[in-house]
mmCIF file of C-alpha atoms in Angstrom:
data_model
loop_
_atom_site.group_PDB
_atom_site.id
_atom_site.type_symbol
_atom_site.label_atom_id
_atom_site.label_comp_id
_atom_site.label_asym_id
_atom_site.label_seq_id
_atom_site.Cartn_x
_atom_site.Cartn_y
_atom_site.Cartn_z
ATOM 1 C CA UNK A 16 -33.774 -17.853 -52.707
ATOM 2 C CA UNK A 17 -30.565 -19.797 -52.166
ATOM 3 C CA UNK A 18 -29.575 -17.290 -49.657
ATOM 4 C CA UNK A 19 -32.650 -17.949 -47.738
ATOM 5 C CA UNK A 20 -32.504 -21.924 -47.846
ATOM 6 C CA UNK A 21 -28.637 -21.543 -46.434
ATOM 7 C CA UNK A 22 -30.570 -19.224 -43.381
ATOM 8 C CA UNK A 23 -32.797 -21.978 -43.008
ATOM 9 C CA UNK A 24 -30.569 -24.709 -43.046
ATOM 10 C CA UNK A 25 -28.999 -24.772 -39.489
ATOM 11 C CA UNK A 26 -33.145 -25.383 -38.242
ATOM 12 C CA UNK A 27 -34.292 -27.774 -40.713
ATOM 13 C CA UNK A 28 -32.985 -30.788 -42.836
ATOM 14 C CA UNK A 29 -34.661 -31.297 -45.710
ATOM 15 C CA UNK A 30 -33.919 -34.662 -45.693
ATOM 16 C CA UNK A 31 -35.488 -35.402 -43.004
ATOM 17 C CA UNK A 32 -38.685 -33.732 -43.594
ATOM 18 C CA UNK A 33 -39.272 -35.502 -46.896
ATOM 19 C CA UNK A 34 -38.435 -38.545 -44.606
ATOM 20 C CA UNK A 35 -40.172 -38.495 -42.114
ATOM 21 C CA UNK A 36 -43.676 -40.599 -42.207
ATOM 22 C CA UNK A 37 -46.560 -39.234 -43.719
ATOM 23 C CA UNK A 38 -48.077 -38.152 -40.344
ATOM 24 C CA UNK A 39 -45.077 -35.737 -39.473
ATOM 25 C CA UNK A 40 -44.438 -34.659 -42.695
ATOM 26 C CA UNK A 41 -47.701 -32.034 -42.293
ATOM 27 C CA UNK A 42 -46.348 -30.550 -38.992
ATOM 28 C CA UNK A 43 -42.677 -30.358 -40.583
ATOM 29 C CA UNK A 44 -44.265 -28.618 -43.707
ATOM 30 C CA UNK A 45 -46.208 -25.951 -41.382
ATOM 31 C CA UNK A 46 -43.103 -25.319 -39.218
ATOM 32 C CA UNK A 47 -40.671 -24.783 -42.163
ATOM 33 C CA UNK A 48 -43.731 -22.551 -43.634
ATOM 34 C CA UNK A 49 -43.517 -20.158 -40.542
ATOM 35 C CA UNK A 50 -39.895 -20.159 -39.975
ATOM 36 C CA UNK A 51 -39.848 -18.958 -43.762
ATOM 37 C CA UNK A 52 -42.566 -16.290 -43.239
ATOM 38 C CA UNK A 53 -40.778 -15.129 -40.050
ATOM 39 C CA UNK A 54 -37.523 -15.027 -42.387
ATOM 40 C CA UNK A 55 -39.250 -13.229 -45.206
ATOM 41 C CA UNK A 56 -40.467 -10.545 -42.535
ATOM 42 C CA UNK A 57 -37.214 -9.759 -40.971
ATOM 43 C CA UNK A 58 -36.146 -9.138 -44.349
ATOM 44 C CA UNK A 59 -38.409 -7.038 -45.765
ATOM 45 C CA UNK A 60 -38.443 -4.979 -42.311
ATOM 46 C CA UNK A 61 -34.694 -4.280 -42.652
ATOM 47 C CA UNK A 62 -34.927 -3.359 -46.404
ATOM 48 C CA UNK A 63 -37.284 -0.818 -44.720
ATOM 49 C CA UNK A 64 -35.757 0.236 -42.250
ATOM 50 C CA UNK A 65 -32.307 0.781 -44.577
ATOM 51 C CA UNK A 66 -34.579 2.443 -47.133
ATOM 52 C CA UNK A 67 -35.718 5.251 -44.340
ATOM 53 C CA UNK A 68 -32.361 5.505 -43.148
ATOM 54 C CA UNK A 69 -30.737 6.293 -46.493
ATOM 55 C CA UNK A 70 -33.534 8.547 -47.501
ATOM 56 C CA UNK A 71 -33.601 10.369 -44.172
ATOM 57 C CA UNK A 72 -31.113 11.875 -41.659
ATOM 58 C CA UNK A 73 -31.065 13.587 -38.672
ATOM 59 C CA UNK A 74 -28.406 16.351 -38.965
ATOM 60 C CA UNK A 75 -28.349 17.497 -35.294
ATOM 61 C CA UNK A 76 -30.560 17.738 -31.704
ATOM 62 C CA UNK A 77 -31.055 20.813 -30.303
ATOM 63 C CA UNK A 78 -31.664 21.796 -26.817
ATOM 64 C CA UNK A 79 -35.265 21.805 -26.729
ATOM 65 C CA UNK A 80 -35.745 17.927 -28.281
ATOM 66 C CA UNK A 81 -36.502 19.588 -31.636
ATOM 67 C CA UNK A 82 -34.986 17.834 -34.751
ATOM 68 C CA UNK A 83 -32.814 19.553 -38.050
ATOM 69 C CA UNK A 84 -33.180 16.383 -40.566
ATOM 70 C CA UNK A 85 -32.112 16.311 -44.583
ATOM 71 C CA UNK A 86 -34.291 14.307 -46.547
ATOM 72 C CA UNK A 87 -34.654 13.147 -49.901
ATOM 73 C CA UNK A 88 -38.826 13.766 -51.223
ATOM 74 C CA UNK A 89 -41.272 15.976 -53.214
ATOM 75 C CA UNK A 90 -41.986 18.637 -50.857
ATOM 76 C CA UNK A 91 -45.886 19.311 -52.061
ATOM 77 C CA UNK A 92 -46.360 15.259 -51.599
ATOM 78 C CA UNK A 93 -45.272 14.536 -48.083
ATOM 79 C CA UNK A 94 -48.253 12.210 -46.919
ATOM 80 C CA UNK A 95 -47.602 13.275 -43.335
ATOM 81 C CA UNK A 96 -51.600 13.221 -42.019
ATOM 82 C CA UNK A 97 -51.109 15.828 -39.224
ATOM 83 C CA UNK A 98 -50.601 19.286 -39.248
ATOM 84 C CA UNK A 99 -47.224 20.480 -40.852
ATOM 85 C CA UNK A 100 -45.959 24.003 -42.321
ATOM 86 C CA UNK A 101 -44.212 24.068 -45.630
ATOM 87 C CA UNK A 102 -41.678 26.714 -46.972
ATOM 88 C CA UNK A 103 -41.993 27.836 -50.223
ATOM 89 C CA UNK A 104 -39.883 31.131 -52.048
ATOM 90 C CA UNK A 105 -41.801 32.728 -54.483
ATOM 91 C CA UNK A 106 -40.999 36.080 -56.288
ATOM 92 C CA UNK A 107 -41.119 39.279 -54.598
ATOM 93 C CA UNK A 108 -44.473 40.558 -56.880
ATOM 94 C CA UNK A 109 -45.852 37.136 -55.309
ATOM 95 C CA UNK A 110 -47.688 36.681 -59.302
ATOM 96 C CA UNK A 111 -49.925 34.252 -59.854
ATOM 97 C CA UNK A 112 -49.849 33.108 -63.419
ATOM 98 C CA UNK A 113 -47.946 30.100 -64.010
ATOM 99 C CA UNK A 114 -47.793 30.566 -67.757
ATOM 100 C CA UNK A 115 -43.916 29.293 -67.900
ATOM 101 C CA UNK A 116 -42.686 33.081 -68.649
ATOM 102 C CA UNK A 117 -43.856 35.000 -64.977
ATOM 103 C CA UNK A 118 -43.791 31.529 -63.547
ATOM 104 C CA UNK A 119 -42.610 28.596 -64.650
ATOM 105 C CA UNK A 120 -44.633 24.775 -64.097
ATOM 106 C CA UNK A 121 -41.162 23.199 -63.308
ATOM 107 C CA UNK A 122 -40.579 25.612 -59.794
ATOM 108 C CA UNK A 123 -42.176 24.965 -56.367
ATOM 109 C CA UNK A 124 -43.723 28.031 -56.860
ATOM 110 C CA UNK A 125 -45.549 27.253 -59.933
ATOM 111 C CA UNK A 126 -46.545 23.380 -59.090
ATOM 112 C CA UNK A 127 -48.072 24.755 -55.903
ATOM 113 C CA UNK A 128 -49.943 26.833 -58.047
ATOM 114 C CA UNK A 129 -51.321 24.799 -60.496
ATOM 115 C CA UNK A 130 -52.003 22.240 -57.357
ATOM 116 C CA UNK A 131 -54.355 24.839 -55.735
ATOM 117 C CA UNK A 132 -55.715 25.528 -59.297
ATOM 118 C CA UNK A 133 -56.565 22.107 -60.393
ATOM 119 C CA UNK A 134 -58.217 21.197 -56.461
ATOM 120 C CA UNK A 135 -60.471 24.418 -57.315
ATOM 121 C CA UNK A 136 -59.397 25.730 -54.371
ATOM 122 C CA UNK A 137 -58.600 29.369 -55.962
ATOM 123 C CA UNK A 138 -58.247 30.627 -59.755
ATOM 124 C CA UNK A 139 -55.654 33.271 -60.264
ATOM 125 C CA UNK A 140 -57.468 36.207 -59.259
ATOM 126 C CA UNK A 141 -59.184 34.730 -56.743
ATOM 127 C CA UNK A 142 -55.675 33.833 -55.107
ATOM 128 C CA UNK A 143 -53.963 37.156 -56.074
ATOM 129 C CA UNK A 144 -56.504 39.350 -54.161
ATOM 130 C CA UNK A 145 -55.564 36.819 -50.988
ATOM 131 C CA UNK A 146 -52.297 37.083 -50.949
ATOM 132 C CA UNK A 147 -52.255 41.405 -52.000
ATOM 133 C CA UNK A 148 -54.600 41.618 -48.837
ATOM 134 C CA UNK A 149 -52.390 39.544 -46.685
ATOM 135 C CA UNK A 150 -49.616 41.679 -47.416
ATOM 136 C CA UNK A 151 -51.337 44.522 -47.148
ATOM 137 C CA UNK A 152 -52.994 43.893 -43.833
ATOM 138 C CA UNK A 153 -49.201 42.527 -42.609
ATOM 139 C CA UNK A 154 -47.910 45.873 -43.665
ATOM 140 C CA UNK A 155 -45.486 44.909 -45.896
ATOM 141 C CA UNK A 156 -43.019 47.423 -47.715
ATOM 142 C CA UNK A 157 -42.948 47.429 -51.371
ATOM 143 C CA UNK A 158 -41.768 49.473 -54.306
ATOM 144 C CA UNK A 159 -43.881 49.988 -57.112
ATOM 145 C CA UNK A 160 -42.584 49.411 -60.501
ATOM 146 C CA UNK A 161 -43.234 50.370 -63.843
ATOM 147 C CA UNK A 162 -44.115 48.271 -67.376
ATOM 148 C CA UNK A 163 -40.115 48.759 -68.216
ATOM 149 C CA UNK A 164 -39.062 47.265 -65.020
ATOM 150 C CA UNK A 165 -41.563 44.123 -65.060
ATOM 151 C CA UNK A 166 -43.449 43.943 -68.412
ATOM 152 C CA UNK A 167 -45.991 41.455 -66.974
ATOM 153 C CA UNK A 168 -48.014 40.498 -64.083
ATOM 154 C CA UNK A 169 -48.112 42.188 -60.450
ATOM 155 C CA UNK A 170 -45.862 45.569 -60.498
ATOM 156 C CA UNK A 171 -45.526 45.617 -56.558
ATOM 157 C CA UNK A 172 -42.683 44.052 -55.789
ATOM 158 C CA UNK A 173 -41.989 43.753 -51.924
ATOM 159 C CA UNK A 174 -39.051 43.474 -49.599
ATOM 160 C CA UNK A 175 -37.250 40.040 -49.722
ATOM 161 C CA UNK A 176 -38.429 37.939 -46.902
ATOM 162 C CA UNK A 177 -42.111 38.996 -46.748
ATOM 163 C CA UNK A 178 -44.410 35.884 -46.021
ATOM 164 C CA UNK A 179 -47.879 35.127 -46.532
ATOM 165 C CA UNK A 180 -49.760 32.240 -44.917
ATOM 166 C CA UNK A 181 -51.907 30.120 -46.559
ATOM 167 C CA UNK A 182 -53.851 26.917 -45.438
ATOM 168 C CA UNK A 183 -54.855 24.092 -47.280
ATOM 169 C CA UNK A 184 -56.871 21.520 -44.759
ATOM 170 C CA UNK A 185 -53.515 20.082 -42.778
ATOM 171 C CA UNK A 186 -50.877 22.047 -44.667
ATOM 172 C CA UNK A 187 -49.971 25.995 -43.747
ATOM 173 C CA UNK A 188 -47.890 27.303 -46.883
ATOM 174 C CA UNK A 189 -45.818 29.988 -46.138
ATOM 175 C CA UNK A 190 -45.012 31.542 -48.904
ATOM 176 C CA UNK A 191 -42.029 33.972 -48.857
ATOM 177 C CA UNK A 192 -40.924 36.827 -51.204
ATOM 178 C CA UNK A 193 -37.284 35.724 -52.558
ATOM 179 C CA UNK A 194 -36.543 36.792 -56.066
ATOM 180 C CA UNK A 195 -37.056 39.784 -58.094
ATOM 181 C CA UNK A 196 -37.543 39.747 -61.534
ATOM 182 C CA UNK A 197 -35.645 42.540 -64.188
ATOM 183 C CA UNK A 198 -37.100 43.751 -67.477
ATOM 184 C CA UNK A 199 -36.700 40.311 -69.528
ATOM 185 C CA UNK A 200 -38.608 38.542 -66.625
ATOM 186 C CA UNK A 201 -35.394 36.512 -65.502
ATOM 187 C CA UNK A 202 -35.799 35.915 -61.644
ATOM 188 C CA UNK A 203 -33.078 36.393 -59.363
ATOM 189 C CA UNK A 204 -31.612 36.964 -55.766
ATOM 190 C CA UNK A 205 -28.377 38.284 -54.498
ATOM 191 C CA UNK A 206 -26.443 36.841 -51.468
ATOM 192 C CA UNK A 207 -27.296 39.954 -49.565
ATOM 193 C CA UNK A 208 -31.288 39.488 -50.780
ATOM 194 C CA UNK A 209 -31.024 35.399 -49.750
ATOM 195 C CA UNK A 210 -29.034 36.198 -46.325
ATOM 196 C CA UNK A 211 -32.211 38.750 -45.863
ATOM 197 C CA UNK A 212 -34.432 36.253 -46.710
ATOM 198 C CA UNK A 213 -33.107 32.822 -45.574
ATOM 199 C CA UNK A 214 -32.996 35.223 -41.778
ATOM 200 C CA UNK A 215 -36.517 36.392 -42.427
ATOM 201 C CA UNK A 216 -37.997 32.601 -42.234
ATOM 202 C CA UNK A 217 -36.075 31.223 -39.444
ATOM 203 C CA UNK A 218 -37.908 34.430 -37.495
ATOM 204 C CA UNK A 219 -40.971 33.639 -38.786
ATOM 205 C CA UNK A 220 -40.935 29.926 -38.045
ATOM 206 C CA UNK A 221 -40.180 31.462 -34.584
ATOM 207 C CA UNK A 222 -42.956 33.810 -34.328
ATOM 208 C CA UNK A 223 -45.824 31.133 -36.459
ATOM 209 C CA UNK A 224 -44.572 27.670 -36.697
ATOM 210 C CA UNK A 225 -46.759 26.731 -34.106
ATOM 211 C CA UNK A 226 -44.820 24.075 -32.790
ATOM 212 C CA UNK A 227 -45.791 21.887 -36.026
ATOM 213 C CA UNK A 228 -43.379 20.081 -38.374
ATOM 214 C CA UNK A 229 -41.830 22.890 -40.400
ATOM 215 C CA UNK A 230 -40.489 21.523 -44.302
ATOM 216 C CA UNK A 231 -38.130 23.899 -46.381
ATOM 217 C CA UNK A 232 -37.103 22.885 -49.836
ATOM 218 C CA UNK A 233 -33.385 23.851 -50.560
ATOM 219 C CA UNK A 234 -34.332 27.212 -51.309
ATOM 220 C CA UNK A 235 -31.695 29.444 -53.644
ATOM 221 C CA UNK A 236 -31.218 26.515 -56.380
ATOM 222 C CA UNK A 237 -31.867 26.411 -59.892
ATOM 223 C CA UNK A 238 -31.361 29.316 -62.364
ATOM 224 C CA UNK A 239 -30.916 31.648 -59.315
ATOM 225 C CA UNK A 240 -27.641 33.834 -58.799
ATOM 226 C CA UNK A 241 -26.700 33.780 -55.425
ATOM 227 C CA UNK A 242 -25.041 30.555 -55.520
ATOM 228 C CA UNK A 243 -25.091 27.722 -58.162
ATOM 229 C CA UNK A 244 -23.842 24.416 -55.619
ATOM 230 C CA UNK A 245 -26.685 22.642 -54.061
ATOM 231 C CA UNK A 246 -24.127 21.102 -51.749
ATOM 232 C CA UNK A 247 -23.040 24.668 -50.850
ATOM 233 C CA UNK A 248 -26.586 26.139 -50.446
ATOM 234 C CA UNK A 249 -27.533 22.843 -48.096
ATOM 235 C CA UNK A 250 -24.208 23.182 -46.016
ATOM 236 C CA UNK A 251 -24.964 27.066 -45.715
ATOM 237 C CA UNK A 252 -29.014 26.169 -44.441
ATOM 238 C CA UNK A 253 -28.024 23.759 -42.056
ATOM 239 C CA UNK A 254 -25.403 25.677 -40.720
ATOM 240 C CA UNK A 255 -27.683 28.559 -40.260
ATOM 241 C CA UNK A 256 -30.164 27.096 -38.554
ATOM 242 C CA UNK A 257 -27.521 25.287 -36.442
ATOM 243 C CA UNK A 258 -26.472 28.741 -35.148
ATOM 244 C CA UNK A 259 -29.959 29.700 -34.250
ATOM 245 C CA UNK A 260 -30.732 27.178 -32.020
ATOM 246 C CA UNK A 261 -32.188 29.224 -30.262
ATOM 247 C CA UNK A 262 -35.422 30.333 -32.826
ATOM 248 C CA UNK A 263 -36.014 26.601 -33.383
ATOM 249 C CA UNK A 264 -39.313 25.583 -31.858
ATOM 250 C CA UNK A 265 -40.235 22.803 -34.173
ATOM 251 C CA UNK A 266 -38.900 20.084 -36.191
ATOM 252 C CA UNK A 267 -37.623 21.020 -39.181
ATOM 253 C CA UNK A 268 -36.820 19.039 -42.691
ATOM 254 C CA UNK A 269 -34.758 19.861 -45.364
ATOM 255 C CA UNK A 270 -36.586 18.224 -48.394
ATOM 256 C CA UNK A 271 -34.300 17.958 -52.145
ATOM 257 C CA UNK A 272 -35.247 16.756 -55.033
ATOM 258 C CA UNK A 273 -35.406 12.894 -55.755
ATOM 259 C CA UNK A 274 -33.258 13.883 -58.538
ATOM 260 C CA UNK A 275 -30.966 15.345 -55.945
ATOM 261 C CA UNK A 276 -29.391 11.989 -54.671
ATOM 262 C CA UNK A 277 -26.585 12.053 -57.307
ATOM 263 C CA UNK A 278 -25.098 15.398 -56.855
ATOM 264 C CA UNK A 279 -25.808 15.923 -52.683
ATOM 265 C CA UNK A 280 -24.685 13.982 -50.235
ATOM 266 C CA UNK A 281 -26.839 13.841 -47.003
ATOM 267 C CA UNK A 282 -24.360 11.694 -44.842
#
């Protein structure tokens, strides 16, 4: 508040406004009134602006006008009202039962799930026959396992990189194939598997983007095996997509965790 009276101060006296006769006084009150609103505005529109800028930054321009950004956000909660794409790795069987041992509530994978679950958009075998006759009608390669490979859930377990589309009113997931899970259910990915993988989407976005906003969570962290830095898994995405230039045909954010801002730096 002091800081505000001292901005003031150079435009007004306040002596002379309580001062002044009675029939000024009004007209002195209103003008000090919308100087202080105007103040109060200015303000408030810079804390904004400084808020977007810190949680937001454009990492480079490509040739075409499209946009590689970093941003801080929950990537199934982006309140953007037109027509986006979002990324999201799931594992290679591309299961369906978030039951925190196939698939865990805490992953993207398994909070998109329950999402679609709890809309009544799809139960879990509604959504698994989708996504089976996706891949199937996209020709996907898969191996089939056995019970001692993968003890639970889907036992086709396709090559890393296969995607699925799937549309929810403005939002078209694409849902890629990532990890693999061994015999005790643990999911991971090798650097080979992620390089695979991480390659398949930027051809994708390519081929389906569709010219529309295209988010990507920072895709390899967690429990995962291929690398453990986030700052190391962001430097490697940006840097990929910063020598495909040329496969860009959208915008494309970078979303991390809210929980991120501590341990990656976006400047």
């Amino acid at each position: 508040m002091l800081s505000i009276i001292g901005l003031i101060s150079p435009f007004f006296s306040f002596e002379e406004i309580f001062n002044e006769d009675k029939s000024k006084l009004l007209q002195n009150i209103v003008n000090f009134s919308f100087v202080l609103l105007f103040i109060l505005v200015l303000v408030l529109i810079l804390v904004y602006l400084f808020a977007v800028f810190k949680n937001k930054k454009v990492v480079s321009k490509f040739h075409n006008n499209h946009e590689l950004s970093v941003m801080f956000g929950n990537t199934l909660q982006l309140q953007d009202i037109s027509r986006y794409n979002v990324i999201i790795p799931v594992n290679r069987c591309f299961d369906t039962v978030v039951d925190n041992d196939l698939i865990s509530e805490n992953t993207l994978h398994g909070k998109l799930l329950k999402l679609l679950y709890e809309q009544g958009r799809f139960t879990e075998q509604c959504l698994d026959e989708y996504i089976q006759d996706e891949l199937y009608k996209r020709g996907c390669e898969f191996e089939l396992l056995d019970t001692k490979k993968k003890s639970k859930g889907n036992l086709r377990r396709y090559k890393e990189g296969s995607i699925v589309e799937l549309t929810v009113e403005n939002v078209n997931y694409f849902l890629v194939g990532f990890s693999k899970f061994d015999s005790d259910l643990h999911a991971s990915v090798s650097q080979k598997e992620y390089s695979d993988s991480m390659s398949a989407i930027l051809e994708y976005i390519d081929k389906r983007s569709q010219v529309f906003l295209t988010y990507l969570p920072l895709i390899g962290g967690g429990h995962l095996s291929a690398y453990a830095d986030e700052q190391v898994l962001l430097d490697f995405m940006l840097k990929l997509f910063q020598l495909n230039e040329e496969k860009i045909n959208c915008n494309i954010n970078i979303v991390l965790p809210e929980q991120a801002r501590s341990r990656v730096s976006i400047l």
